[in-house]
Each structure stands twice: as structure tokens, then as C-alpha cells.
Coordinates of C-alpha atoms in Angstrom, one line a residue:
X1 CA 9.0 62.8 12.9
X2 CA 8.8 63.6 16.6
X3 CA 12.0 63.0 18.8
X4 CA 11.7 59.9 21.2
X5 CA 12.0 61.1 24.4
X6 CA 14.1 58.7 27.6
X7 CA 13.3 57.5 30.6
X8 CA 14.8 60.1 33.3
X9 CA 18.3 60.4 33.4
X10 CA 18.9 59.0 30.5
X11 CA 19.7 60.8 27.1
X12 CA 19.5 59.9 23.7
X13 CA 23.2 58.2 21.9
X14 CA 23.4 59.3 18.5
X15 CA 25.4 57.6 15.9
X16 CA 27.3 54.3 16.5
X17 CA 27.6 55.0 20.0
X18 CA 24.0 54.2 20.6
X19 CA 24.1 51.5 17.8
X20 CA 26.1 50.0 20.5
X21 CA 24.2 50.9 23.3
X22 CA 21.2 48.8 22.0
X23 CA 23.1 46.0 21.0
X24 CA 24.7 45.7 25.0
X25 CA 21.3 46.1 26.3
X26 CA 19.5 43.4 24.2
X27 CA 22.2 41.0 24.9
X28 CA 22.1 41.5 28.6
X29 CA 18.3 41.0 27.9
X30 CA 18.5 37.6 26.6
X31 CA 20.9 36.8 29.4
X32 CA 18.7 37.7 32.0
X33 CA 15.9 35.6 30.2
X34 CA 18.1 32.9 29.3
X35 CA 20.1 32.2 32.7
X36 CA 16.5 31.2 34.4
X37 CA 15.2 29.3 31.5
X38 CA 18.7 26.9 31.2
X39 CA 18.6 26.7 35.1
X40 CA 14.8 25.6 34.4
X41 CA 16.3 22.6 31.6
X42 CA 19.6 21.7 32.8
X43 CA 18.0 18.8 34.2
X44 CA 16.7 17.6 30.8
X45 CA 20.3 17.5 29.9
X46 CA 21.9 16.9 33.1
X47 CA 20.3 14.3 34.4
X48 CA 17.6 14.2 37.7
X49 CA 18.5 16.0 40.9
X50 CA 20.5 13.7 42.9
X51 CA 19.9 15.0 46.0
X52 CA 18.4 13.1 48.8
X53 CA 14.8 13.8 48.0
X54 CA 14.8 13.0 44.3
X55 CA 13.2 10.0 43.0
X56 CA 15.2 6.7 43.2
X57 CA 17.4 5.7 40.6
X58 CA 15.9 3.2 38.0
X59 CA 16.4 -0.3 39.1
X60 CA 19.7 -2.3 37.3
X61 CA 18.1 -3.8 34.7
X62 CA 16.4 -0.4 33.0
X63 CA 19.9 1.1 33.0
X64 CA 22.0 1.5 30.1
X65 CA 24.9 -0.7 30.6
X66 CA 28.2 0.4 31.6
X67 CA 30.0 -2.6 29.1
X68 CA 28.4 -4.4 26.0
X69 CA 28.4 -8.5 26.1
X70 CA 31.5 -9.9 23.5
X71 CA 29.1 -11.2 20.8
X72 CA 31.2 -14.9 21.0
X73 CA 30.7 -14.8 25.2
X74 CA 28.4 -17.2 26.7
X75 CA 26.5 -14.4 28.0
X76 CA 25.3 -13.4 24.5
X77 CA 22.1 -14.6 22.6
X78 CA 23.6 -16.5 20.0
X79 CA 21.6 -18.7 17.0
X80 CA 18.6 -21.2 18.2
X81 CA 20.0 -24.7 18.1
X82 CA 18.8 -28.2 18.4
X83 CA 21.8 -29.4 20.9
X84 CA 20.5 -26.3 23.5
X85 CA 19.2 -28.3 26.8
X86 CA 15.3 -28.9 27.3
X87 CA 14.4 -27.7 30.5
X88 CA 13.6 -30.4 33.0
X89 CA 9.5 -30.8 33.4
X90 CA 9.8 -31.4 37.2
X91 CA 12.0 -28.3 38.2
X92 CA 10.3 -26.7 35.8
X93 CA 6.6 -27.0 37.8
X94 CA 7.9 -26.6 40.6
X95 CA 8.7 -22.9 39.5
X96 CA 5.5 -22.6 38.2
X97 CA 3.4 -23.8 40.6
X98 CA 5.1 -21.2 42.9
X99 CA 3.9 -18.5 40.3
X100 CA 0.8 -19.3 38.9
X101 CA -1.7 -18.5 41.5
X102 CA -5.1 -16.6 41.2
X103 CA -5.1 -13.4 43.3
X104 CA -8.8 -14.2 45.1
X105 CA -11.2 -16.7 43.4
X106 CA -10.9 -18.3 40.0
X107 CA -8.1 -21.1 38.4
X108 CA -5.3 -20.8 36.2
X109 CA -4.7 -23.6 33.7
X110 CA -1.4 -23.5 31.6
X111 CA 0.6 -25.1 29.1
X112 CA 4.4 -25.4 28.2
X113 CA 6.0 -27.1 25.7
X114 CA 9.6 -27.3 23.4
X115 CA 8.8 -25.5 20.4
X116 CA 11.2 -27.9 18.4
X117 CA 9.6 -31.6 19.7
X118 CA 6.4 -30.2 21.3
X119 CA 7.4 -32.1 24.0
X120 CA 5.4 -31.0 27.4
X121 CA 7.2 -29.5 30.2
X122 CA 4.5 -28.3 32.4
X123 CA 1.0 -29.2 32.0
X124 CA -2.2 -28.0 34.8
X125 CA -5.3 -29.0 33.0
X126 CA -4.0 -28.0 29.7
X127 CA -7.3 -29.7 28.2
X128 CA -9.6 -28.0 30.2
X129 CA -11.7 -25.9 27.6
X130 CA -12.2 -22.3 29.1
X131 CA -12.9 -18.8 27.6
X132 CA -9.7 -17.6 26.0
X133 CA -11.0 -13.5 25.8
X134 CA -8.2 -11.9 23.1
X135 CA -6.0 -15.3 23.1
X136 CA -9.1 -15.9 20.5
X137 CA -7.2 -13.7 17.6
X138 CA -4.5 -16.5 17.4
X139 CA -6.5 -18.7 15.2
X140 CA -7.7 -15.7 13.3
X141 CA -4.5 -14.7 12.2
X142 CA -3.3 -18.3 11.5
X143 CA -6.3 -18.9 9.4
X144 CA -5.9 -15.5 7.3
X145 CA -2.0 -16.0 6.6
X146 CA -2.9 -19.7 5.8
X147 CA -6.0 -18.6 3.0
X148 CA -5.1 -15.2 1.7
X149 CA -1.0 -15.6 2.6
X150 CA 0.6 -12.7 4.3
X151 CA 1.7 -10.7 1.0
X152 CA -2.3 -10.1 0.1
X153 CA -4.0 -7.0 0.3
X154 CA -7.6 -5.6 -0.1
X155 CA -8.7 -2.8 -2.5
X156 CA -11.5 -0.1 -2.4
X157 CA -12.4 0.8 -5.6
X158 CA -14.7 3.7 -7.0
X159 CA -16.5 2.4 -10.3
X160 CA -18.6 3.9 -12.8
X161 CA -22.0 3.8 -11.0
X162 CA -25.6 2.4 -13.1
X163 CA -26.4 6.3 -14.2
X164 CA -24.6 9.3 -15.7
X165 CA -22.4 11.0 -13.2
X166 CA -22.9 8.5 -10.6
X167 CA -19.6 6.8 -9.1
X168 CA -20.2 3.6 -6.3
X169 CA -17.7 3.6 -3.5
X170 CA -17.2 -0.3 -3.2
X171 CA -15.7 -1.5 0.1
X172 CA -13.2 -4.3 -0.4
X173 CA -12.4 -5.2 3.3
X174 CA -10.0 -2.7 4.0
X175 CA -11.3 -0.9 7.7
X176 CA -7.3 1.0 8.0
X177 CA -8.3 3.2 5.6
X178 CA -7.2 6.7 6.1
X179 CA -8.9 10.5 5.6
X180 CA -6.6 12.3 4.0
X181 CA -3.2 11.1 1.8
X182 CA -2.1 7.3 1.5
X183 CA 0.8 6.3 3.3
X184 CA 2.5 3.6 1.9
X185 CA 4.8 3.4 4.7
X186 CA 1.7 2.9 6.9
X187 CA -0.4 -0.1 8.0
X188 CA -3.1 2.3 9.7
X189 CA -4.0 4.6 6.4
X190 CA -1.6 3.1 3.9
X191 CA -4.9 3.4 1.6
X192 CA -6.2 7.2 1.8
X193 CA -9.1 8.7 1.0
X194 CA -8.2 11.9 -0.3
X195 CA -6.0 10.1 -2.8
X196 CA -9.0 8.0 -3.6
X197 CA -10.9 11.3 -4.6
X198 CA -7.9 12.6 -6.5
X199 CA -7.7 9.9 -8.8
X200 CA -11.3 9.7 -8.9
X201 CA -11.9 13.5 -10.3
X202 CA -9.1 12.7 -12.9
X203 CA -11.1 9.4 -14.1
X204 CA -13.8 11.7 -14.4
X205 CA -12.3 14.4 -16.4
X206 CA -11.0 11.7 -18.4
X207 CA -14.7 10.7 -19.2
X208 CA -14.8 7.7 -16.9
X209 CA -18.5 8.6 -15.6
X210 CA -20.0 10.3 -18.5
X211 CA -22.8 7.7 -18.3
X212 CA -23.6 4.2 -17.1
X213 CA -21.3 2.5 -19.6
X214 CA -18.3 5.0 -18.9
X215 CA -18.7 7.1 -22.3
X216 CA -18.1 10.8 -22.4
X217 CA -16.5 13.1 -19.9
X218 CA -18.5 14.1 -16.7
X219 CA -20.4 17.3 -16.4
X220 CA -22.2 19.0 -13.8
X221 CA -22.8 16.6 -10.5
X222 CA -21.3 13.7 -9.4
X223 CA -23.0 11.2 -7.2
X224 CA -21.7 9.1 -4.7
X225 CA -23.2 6.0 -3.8
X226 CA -22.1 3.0 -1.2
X227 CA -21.8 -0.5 -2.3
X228 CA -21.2 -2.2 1.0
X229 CA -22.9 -5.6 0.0
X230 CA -19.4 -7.6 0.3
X231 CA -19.9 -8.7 4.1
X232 CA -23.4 -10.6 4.4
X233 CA -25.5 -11.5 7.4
X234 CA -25.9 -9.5 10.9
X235 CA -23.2 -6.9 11.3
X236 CA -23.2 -7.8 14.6
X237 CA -22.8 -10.9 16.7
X238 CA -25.8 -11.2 19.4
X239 CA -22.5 -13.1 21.3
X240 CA -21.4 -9.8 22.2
X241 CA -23.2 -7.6 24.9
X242 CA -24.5 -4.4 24.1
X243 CA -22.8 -3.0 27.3
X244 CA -19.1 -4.0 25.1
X245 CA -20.8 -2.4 21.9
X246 CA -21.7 0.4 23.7
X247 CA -18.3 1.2 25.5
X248 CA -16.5 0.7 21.8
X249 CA -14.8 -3.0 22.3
X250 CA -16.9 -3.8 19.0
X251 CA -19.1 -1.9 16.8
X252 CA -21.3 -3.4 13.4
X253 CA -19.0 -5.1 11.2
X254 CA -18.6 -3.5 7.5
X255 CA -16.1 -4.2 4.7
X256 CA -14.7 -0.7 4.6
X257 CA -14.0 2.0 7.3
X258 CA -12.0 4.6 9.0
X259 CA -9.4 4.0 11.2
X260 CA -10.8 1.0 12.1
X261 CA -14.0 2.3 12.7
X262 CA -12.5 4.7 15.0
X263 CA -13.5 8.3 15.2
X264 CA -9.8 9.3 15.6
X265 CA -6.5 7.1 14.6
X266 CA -5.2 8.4 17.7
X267 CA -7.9 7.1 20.2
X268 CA -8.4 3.7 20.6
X269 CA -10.8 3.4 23.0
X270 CA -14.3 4.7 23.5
X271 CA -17.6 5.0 21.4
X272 CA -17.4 3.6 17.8
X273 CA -19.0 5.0 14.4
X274 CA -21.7 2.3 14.6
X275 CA -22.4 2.9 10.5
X276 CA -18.3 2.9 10.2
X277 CA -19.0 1.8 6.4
X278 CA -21.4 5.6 5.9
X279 CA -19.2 7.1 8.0
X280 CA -16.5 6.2 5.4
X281 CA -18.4 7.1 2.6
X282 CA -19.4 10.8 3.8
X283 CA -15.5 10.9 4.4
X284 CA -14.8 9.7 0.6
X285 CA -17.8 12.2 -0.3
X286 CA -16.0 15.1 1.6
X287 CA -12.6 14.6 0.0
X288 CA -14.0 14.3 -3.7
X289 CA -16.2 17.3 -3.1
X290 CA -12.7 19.3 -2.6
X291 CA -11.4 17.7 -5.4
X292 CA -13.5 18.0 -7.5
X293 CA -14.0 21.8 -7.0
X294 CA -11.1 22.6 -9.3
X295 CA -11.8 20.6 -11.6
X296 CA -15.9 22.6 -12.6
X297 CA -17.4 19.7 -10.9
X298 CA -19.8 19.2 -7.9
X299 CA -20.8 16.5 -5.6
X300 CA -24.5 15.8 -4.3
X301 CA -25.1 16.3 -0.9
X302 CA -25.2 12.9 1.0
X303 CA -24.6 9.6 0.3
X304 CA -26.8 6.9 -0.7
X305 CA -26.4 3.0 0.0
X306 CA -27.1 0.9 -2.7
X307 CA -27.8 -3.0 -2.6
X308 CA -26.3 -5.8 -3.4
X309 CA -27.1 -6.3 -7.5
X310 CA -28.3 -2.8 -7.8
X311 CA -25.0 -1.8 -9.4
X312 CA -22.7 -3.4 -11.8
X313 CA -21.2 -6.2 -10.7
X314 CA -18.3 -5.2 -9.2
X315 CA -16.3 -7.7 -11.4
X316 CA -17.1 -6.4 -14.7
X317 CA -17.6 -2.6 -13.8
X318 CA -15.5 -0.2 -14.9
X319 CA -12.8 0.7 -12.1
X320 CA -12.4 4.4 -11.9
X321 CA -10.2 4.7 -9.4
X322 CA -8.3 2.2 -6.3
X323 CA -6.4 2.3 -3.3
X324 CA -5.0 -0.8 -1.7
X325 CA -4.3 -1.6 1.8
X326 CA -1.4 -2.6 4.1
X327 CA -0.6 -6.9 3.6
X328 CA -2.7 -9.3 5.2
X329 CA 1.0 -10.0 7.3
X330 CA 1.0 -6.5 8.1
X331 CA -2.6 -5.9 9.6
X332 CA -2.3 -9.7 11.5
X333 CA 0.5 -8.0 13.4
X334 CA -1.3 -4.6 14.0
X335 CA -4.3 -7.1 14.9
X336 CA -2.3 -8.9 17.8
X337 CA 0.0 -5.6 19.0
X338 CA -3.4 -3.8 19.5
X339 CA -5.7 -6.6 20.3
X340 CA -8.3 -5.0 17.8
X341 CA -11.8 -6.9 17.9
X342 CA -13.1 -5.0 14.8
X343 CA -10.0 -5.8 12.9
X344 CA -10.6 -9.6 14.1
X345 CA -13.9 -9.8 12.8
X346 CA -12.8 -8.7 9.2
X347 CA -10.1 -10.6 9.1
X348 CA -12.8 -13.3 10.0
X349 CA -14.8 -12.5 7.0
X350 CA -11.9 -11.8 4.6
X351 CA -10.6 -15.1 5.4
X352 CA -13.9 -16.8 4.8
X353 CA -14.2 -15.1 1.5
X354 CA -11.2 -16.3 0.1
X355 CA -12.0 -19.9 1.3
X356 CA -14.8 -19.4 -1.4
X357 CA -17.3 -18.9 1.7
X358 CA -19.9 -16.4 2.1
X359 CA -18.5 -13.0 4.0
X360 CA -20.5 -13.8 7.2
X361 CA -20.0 -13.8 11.0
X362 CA -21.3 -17.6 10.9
X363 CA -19.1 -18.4 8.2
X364 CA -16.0 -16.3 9.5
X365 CA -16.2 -18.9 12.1
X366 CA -16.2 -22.1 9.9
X367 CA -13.1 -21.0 8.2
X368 CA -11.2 -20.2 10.9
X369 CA -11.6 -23.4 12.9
X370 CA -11.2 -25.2 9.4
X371 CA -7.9 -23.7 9.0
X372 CA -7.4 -24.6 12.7
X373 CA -7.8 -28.2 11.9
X374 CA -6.1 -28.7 8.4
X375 CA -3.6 -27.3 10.8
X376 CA -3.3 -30.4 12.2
X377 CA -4.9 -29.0 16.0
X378 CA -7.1 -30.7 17.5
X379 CA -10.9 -29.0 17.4
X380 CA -12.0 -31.4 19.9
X381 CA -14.4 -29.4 22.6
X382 CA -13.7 -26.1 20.8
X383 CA -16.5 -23.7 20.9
X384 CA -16.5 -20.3 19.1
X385 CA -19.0 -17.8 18.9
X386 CA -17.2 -15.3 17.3
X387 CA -13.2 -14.6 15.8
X388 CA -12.1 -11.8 17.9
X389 CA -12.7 -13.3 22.0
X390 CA -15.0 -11.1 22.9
X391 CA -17.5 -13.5 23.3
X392 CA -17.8 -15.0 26.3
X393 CA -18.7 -18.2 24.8
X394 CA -15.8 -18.6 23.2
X395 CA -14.0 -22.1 24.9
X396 CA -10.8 -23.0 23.4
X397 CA -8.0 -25.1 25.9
X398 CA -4.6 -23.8 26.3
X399 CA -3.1 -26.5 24.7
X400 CA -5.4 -25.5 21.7
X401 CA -3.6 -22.1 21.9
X402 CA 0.1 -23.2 22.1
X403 CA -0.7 -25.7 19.1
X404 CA -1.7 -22.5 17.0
X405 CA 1.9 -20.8 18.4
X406 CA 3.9 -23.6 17.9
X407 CA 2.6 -24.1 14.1
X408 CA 3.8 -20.5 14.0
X409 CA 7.0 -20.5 15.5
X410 CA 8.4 -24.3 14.2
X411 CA 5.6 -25.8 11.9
X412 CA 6.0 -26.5 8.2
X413 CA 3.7 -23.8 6.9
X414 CA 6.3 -20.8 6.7
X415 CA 3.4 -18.6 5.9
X416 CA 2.8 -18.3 9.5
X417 CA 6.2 -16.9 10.2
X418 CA 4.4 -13.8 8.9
X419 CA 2.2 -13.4 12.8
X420 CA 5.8 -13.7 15.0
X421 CA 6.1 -9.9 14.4
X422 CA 3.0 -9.2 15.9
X423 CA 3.3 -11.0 19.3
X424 CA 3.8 -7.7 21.7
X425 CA 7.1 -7.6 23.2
X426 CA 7.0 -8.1 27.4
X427 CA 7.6 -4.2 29.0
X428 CA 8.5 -2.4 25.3
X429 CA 5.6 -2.9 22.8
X430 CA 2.0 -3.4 22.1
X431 CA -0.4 -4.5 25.4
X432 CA 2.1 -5.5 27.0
X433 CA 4.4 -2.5 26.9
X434 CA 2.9 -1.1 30.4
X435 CA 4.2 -4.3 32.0
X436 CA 7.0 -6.2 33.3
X437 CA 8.6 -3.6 34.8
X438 CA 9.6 -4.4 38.5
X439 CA 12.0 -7.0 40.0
X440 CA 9.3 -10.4 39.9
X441 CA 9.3 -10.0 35.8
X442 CA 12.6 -8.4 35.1
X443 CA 13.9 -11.5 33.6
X444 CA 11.1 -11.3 31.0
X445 CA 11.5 -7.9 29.5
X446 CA 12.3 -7.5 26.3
X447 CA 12.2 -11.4 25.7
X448 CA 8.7 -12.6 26.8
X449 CA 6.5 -12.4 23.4
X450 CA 2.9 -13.4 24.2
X451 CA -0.9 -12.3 22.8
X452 CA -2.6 -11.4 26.2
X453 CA -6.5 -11.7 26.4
X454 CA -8.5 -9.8 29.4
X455 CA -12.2 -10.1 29.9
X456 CA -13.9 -9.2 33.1
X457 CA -13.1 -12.7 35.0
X458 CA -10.5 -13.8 32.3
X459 CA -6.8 -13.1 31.8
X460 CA -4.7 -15.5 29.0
X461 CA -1.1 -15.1 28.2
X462 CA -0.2 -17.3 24.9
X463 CA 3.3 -17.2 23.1
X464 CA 6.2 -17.9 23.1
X465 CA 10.3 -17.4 24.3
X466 CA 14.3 -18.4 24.2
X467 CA 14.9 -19.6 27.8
X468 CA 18.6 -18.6 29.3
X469 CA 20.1 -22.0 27.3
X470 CA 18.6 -20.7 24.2
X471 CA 15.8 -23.2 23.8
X472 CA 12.3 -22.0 22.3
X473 CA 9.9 -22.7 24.6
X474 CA 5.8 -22.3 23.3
X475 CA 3.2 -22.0 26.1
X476 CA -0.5 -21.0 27.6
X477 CA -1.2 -19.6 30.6
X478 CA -5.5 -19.0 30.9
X479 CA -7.1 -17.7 33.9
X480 CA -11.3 -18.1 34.3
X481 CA -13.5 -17.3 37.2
X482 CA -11.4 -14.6 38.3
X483 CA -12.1 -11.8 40.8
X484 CA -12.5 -8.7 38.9
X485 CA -9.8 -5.7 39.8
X486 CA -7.5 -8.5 41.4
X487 CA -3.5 -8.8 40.6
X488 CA -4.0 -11.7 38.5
X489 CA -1.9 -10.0 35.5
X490 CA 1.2 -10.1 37.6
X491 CA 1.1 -14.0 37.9
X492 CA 1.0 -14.3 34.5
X493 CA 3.9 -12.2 33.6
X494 CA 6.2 -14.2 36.3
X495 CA 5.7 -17.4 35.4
X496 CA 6.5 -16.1 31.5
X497 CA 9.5 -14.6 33.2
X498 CA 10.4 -18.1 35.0
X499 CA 10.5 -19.6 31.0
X500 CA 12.7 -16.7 30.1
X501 CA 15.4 -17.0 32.8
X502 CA 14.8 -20.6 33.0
X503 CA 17.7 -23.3 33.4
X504 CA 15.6 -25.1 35.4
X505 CA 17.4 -28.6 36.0

């Protein structure tokens, strides 16, 4: 081997000596790296710079306290109770009237009322119908907890399809589904596709497909088909502009799809599959094609959609495999947090379904303001022309909407309970975890919980809240005729933040 050679004036240290040598110099080495690279962190750990030009320190009520409330104090949050004080109605508007002003054109009506008595503490034109935008999804969800019940879920099934070596992907109004493994402790893919395909391929090997009446074990190609007939009617509303389709607030409504009928779990916004039902099935198609490699088997190219009665009836047909999705409580509460239109509309359909309805956008409609009224809400001058409030034409009154929340928080139907969850929480979760974060609606963080509802001249604020006596209070807050781009958000979020810190007397 030829000697290494060293930099001039150096020599080469045999033996331990230069054992040692190396050692010292690659330690020094990571010191000089590492001295510049803690300097760089330190302030991770340290804290920010505190000199005069840092930012300013978060305001009081984002800091961690120095001191934790005694649990028995009277500064604590202690049990609702019957004997906590009712705010008084007059004091009460006064506050609000204060807060609840349009920024430019437009009016806000509003709503409050005791959650335990439903008596009303503040009332502007609470009957006034107007355009609710996302407020909307409140009846949804109270009309799918009330028919299906929150512990329900939906099931895609593969069956043995009409001819040998044919399986039928049947959608069974589950549009969380997932690509790749389930995740049971998921609401967004708790049903997976690639375990679909797994347990698919084993069906097969076991001779589920072998032929039309499931003898024999498959051979040579498998091929999928799409049995999407569960929804009926238009997939999509003509309600709903083609400018919202377009952008990705709604896309055709199918009873199976990724994500959603998003492209990517991780985007909510944008373009949507517009096939999200195909787009599922070529997914399915993709998964059981790996699958099914090991096992000597093949999968067609492509995926062919089959109508309703070409196939055995799904009832009756051999079941060859089956994921099932999150609970009907579980996507109501990822419905609200998010303020998803797609999931809306399914739910819409689902519900009608399981009132013994057909799965149509019409009849999505029926049921839900059916379930509205055996709720014991008044219907009168309610106009919906679709589930989710993206329509425009959607009217529904803000006392409508704080009926709906108050049947949730204090009615008799405990099934309900199930949609609390969901309500986002004001400046930590869901839409509204972007807001309530300076001074003017600091007393409703972390306490406020309310759907919002934006359109492009409409803001709504429904839900509800434990005012600083520790009394419920349910209320409505729906702006129409706004100007576009203006503050209007902020007056919502401090009148809910008046309720909050209210011991208005």
C-alpha cells in the first residue's frame, strides 16, 4: 500500500500516539461545528431574544400562567347548574348592540337564548329568514344522528361480480375512505383501500370469484367493476354555481370516494376529482393489482361502471370482502370542524336512505327538514335548496338555528349529544382556530363553541357557551348583504365573546 503523505510540516504519528492525535482533532472538529449550530438553536430552547428589537411578548392571556386556579375557588369552572344566574336581557343588548355591527353595507340579525328554559335574552329580527351559508350543516347533522344514530357506520363491500373472475366495488356511502391501510384510529381513512384489496385477493384464493355464483377458486384475471347506483338523481345540485364547483367547494356527489373527494387528505382546498366515485375505483383497482401479484393473479386494465340491476343485488350477493367507516357521530364532527360540503351532501343522502327514502339530492332535503320538524322546530318560512349551505337559496332564521343547538345541547334526544364535539373551539380548533386572538375576543377563546358559515355577502356564527356565572347560553348571530373583503368576522367573534365573559346584570 503506498504511504499517505501530510500536509507540510506535519509528519505522520505511528502507533497510539496518532490514535490519539485523530481522536483530539475530530473532537475539536465537532466543536467547531457544533458551537455555531447551538448558538444558531439556543433560542428554540432559550426562549426569543429579548432585546429591544425583538417581537413583543404574547399578550396575558396566551401566556402560561404563573399559578393554577384551586379547583374549589370561585374562579374555577365548576359543574353546569340550574341555580347559576340568567343574564339580564336588557344589559345584555345593550352589549350587543355595541358589538354587532356590519363593517360597510349589509344587517346582522341574531339570537340568544338560556339553553336550560329557552328563554330569550337578546332577540334583532331573530325571525327574519336569511341565507345561513355553512350554519346550513346544523340540521344535517341533527337529522343524521337522529335516523342512523351516532354509533352507525357505512360499509364498502367487494362482491362476487355477474361473471367468472369478475368482483363489483359497491359504494356504501363512505367518501373518508383511504388509499392505502385502514386506520381504525382514524375518521379520515379509518376504511382503506389497500386493506380492501388484501382481503379481496384472499376471498379470491379461497375461490370466492371462481364464477358468477362464487364456486371454484379464481384463475387468470380479475375484473373490477363499479356499482355506484346507491345515490340516485343529479350528482349535482343546479343550486350550486359552477364557479363554486369549479374552485372545489363542491364536486358531483357519489356514494363512495377518496378523501372526500379530495386529491390529497392533506389539501382541502382546490379542484375536486369530479368522478370521485371512478377515481376511487381505479384507486381500489391499483391496490388489488399489487395484491394480487403474489398471489398468480392479474387485474384488467381499467374499470368499468356498471348499472343499477346489472349485478346481483347487493343484498343477496356474495360479500367478498368489506371495510367499514368511522361512526356517523364521528364524521358529523369532522363535518362541522371542517365545514365540508361534500361530506354534507352524503350525509344528506345517507340520512334519507335510512328514513326509507330514495338516495337523492331532492330527497336528502325532505329528510332533513322532516327530522327538523319532528324535532319540534318550527319549519315555518324555511327554504332549502340543498344540505350543505352552499346554496344561496338556502333561507333558514337564526332562531331556526339556535332551536337545532339547543335540541343539541339540552333537548331530550341524547343522540344529539353526539354533534357537541364537533362545534370548533373559538382560537384552538377547526374554522375557528385562526381566530379570537387579540384583546376584543380574548374572553372567548377557548370557550366560544360555534359552526361558522361564510359565503361571499354572508357570515353566521351558531352555537353555543358557559357565560362567567356558568350558565349555558345557545345563540345565532347571521349576517346578509354584506360587503365582500369587509371585517365583518370580527363582530361576530365579539359579541360571542360578550356571552362568554358575560355577567351582564
Amino acid at each position: 500500500m503506498k504511504p499517505r503523505t501530510s500536509p507540510e510540516g506535519t509528519r505522520p504519528v505511528p502507533g497510539r500516539r496518532r490514535g490519539i492525535l485523530v481522536l483530539l482533532l475530530q473532537s475539536l472538529l465537532v466543536a467547531a461545528v457544533a458551537l455555531p449550530a447551538g448558538i444558531a438553536v439556543a433560542p428554540a430552547f432559550l426562549g426569543p431574544d429579548r432585546s429591544p428589537d425583538a417581537s413583543r411578548a404574547a399578550p396575558p392571556w396566551q401566556q402560561v400562567p404563573a399559578t393554577l386556579s384551586d379547583s374549589n375557588g370561585s374562579d374555577g369552572i365548576g359543574p353546569l347548574t340550574d341555580t347559576a344566574p340568567v343574564p339580564a336581557g336588557a344589559a345584555l343588548s345593550d352589549r350587543l348592540n355595541e358589538t354587532l355591527r356590519t363593517d360597510g353595507g349589509g344587517t346582522f340579525t341574531g339570537i340568544v337564548q338560556d339553553a336550560a328554559t329557552g328563554q330569550v335574552l337578546f332577540d334583532r329580527s331573530a325571525d327574519e329568514a336569511r341565507i345561513p351559508a355553512s350554519n346550513m350543516k346544523l340540521l344535517t347533522a341533527s337529522a343524521a344522528l337522529r335516523v342512523m344514530g351516532p354509533d352507525h357506520r357505512f360499509s364498502t363491500r367487494v362482491l362476487a361480480g355477474p361473471t367468472p373472475g369478475s368482483v363489483v366495488l359497491a359504494g356504501g356511502g363512505d367518501v373518508l375512505l383511504g388509499a392505502g391501510e385502514s386506520d381504525p384510529g382514524a375518521v379520515l381513512g379509518r376504511a382503506g383501500l389497500a386493506t380492501l384489496a388484501q382481503a379481496t385477493v384472499r376471498a379470491l384464493q379461497d375461490g370466492g370469484a371462481g364464477s358468477g355464483d362464487g364456486g371454484g377458486a379464481a384463475t387468470g384475471t380479475v375484473r373490477v367493476l363499479l356499482d355506484d347506483s346507491l345515490f340516485t338523481g343529479p350528482p349535482l345540485r343546479q343550486a350550486w354555481s359552477p364557479e363554486d364547483v369549479a374552485a372545489g367547494e363542491m364536486a358531483s356527489v357519489y356514494p363512495l370516494a377518496l378523501n372526500s373527494a379530495r386529491f390529497d387528505p392533506a389539501k382541502t382546498t382546490g379542484p375536486r376529482p369530479q368522478d370521485a366515485a371512478m377515481t376511487a375505483a381505479e384507486a381500489f383497482a391499483a391496490r388489488l393489482t399489487a395484491a394480487a401479484a403474489a398471489a398468480g393473479l392479474t387485474v384488467a386494465p381499467g374499470v368499468a361502471r356498471v348499472q343499477a340491476g346489472a349485478t346481483p343485488d347487493s343484498a343477496h350477493a356474495k360479500v367478498l370482502a368489506e371495510v367499514q367507516s368511522a361512526t356517523v357521530g364521528q364524521q358529523v364532527d369532522l363535518m362541522l370542524q371542517t365545514s365540508d360540503n361534500y361530506l354534507a351532501e352524503v350525509m344528506g343522502r345517507m340520512t334519507a336512505l335510512g328514513a326509507g327514502r330514495p338516495g337523492s339530492g331532492d330527497d336528502a332535503i325532505a329528510a332533513v327538514l322532516q327530522q327538523v320538524k319532528d324535532l319540534g322546530v318550527s319549519t315555518d318560512a324555511l327554504r332549502a335548496a340543498d344540505v350543505s349551505g352552499l346554496a344561496p337559496a338556502d333561507q333558514v332564521s337564526a332562531r331556526q338555528l339556535t332551536d337545532v343547538v339547543r335540541a343539541m345541547t339540552s333537548g331530550t334526544d341524547t343522540r344529539l349529544r353526539a354533534a357537541l364535539a364537533g362545534f370548533p373551539v373559538a382560537g384552538l380548533t377547526g374554522t375557528l382556530g385562526g381566530r379570537y386572538t387579540d384583546a376584543a375576543t380574548a374572553a372567548g377563546a377557548g370557550l366560544v363553541r360555534a359552526k361558522t358559515g361564510t359565503l361571499n355577502t354572508v357570515i353566521a356564527l351558531s352555537g353555543y357557551v358557559v357565560d362567567a356565572d356558568g350558565r349555558l347560553l345557545v345563540f345565532s348571530f347571521v349576517g346578509n348583504g354584506l360587503t365582500p373583503g369587509a371585517a365583518n368576522k370580527a363582530a361576530l367573534d365579539r359579541s360571542a365573546s360578550v356571552l362568554a365573559g358575560c355577567g351582564c346584570r
